[in-house]
CSV table of C-alpha atoms in Angstrom, one decimal:
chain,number,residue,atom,x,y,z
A,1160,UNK,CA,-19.4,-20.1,-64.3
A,1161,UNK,CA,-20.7,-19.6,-60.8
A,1162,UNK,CA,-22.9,-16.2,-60.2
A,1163,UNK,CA,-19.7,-15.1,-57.6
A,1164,UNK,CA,-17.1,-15.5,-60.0
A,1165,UNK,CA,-19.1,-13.4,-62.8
A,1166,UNK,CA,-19.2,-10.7,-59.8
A,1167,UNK,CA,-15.6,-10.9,-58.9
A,1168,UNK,CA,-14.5,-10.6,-62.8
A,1169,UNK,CA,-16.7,-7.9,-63.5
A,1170,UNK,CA,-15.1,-6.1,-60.5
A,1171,UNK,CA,-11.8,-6.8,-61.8
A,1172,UNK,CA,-10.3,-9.0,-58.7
A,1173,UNK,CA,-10.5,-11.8,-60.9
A,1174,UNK,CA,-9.0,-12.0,-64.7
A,1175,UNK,CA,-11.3,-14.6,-67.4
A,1176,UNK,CA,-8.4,-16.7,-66.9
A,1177,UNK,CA,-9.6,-17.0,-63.7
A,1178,UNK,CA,-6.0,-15.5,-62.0
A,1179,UNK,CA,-6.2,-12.5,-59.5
A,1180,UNK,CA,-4.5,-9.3,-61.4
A,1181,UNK,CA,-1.3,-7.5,-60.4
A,1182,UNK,CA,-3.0,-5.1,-57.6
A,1183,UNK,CA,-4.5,-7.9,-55.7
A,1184,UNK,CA,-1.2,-9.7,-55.7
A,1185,UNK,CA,0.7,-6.4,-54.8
A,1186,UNK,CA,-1.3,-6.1,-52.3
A,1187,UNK,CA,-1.2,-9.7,-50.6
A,1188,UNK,CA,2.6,-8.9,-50.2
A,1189,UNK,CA,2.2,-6.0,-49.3
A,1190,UNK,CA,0.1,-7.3,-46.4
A,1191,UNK,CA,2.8,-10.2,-45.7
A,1192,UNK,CA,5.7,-7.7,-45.5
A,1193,UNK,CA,3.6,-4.9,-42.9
A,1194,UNK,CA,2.4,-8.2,-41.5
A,1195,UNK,CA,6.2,-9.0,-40.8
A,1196,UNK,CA,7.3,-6.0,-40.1
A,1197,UNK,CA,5.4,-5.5,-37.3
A,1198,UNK,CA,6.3,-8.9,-35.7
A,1199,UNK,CA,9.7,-8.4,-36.0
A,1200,UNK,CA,10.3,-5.0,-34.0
A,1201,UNK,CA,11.4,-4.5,-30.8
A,1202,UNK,CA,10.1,-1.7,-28.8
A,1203,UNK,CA,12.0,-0.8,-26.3
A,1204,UNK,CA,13.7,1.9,-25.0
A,1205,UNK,CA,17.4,1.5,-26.6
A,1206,UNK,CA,15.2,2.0,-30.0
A,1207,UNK,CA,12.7,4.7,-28.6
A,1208,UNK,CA,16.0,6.7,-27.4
A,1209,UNK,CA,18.9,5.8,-29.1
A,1210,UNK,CA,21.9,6.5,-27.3
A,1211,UNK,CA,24.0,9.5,-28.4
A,1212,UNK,CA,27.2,8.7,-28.3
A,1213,UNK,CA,28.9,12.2,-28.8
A,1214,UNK,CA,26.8,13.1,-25.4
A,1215,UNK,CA,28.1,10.3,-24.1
A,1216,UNK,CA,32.1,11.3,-24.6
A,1217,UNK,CA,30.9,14.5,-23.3
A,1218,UNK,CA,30.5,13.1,-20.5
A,1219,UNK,CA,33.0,11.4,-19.6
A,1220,UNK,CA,35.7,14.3,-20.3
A,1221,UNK,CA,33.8,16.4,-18.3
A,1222,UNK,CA,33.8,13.7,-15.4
A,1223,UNK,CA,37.9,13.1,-16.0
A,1224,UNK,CA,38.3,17.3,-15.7
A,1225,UNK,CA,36.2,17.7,-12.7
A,1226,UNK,CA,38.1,15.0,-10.6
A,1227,UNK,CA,41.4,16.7,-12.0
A,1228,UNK,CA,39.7,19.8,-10.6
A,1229,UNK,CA,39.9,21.8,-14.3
A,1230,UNK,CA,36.3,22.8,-13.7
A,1231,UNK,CA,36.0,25.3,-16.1
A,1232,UNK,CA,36.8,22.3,-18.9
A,1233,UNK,CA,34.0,20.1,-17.2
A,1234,UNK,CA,31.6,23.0,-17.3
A,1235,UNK,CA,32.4,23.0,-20.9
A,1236,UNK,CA,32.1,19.1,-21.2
A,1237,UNK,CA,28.7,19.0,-19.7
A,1238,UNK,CA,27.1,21.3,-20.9
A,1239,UNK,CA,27.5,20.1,-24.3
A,1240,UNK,CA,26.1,16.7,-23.0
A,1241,UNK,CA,23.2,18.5,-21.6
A,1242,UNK,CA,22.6,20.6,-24.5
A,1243,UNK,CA,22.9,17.2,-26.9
A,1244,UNK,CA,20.6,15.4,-24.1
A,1245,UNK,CA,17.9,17.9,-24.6
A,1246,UNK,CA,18.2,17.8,-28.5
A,1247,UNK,CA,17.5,13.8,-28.5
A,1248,UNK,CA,15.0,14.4,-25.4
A,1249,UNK,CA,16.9,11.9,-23.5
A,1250,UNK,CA,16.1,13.0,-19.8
A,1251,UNK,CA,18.3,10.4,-17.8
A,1252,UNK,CA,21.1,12.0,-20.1
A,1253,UNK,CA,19.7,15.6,-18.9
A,1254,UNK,CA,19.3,14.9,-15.6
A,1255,UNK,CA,22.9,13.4,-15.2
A,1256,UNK,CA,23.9,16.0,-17.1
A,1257,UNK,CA,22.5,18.9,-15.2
A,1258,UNK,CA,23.4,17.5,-12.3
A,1259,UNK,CA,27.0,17.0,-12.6
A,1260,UNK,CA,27.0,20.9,-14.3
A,1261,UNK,CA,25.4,22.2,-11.0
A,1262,UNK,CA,28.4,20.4,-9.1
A,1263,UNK,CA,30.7,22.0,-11.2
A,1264,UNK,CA,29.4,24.9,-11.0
A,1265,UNK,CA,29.0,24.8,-7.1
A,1266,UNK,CA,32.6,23.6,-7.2
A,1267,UNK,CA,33.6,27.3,-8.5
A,1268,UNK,CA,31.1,29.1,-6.0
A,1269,UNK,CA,28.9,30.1,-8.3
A,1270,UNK,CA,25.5,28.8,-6.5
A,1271,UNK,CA,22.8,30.7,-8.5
A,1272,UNK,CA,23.6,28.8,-11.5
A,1273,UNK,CA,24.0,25.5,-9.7
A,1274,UNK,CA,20.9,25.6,-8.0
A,1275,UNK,CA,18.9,26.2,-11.3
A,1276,UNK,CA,20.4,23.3,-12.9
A,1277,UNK,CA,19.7,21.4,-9.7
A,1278,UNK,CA,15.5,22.7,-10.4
A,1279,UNK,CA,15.7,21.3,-13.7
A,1280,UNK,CA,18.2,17.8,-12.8
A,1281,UNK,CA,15.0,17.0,-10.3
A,1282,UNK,CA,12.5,17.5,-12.9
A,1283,UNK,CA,14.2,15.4,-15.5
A,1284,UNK,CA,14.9,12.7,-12.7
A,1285,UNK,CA,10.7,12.9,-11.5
A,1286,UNK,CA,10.2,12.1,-15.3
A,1287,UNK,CA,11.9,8.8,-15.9
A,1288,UNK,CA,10.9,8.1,-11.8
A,1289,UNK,CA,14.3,8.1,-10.5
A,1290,UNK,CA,13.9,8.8,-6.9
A,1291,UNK,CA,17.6,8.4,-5.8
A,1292,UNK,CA,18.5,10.9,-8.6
A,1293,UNK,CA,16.0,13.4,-7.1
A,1294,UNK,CA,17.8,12.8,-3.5
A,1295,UNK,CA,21.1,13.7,-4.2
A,1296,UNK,CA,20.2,16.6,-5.6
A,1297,UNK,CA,18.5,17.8,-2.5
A,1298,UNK,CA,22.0,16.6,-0.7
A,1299,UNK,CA,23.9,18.9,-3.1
A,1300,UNK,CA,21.8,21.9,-2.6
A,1301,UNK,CA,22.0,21.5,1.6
A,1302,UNK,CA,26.3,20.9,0.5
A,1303,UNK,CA,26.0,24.4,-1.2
A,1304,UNK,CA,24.1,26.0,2.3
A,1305,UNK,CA,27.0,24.8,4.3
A,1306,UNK,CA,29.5,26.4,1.8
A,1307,UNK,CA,27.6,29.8,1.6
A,1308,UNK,CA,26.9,30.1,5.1
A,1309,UNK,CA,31.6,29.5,5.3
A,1310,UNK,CA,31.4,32.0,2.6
A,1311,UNK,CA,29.5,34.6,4.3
């Protein structure tokens, strides 16, 4: 018997029948399967932020009330999708979301509140680097100027 396999048995990696025991087995799979595990994923986004579907429904009902003009029900509508955007930390979900809140909201004249959703719809659109986003928020904050200055 070689000097190296006396070493090994007296270790207990290798059995006298000359066989590697149970552990080192267990852990040769259990190698294989991390091994294969982490080959197999995908990272991308759809898995980093899955999307929420019940935001997502949300959404749309509050889109179908505003363009029936039932603003009060699309105030409702998004602001359930922003509030389940925020919980999953989805920020294109809370930027749309704010964003089409603040437009409700400037829909029933009530500018204060659309203007701070329109704060935070910029900073969520600056954090996934959606420029356009950003831009139309300006455009719906110089809308609301027009309106207050008729208002006044």
């Amino acid at each position: 018997m070689s000097a190296r396999r006396k070493v090994m048995q007296l270790h207990g990696r290798i059995n006298p029948a000359g066989k590697l025991d149970r552990w080192a087995w267990m852990c040769c799979v259990l190698a294989v399967l991390v091994a294969g595990g982490c080959a197999g994923t995908k990272v991308g986004r759809e898995l980093q932020n899955p999307v929420d579907r019940k935001g997502v429904l949300s959404s749309k009902r509050g889109a179908e009330a505003f363009s029936q003009g039932l603003y009060e029900q699309a105030i409702d509508a998004y602001t359930f999708a922003l509030n389940r955007a925020r919980m999953v930390d989805r920020p294109d979900a809370s930027a749309s979301a704010a964003y089409n809140l603040a437009a409700c909201y400037a829909a029933n004249q009530n500018f204060d509140m659309a203007r701070s959703l329109l704060v935070e719809a910029r900073a969520d659109f600056e954090r996934i680097n959606a420029t356009g986003g950003a831009g139309e928020t300006w455009l719906l904050e110089a809308k609301m100027l027009q309106a207050e200055k008729e208002y006044a």
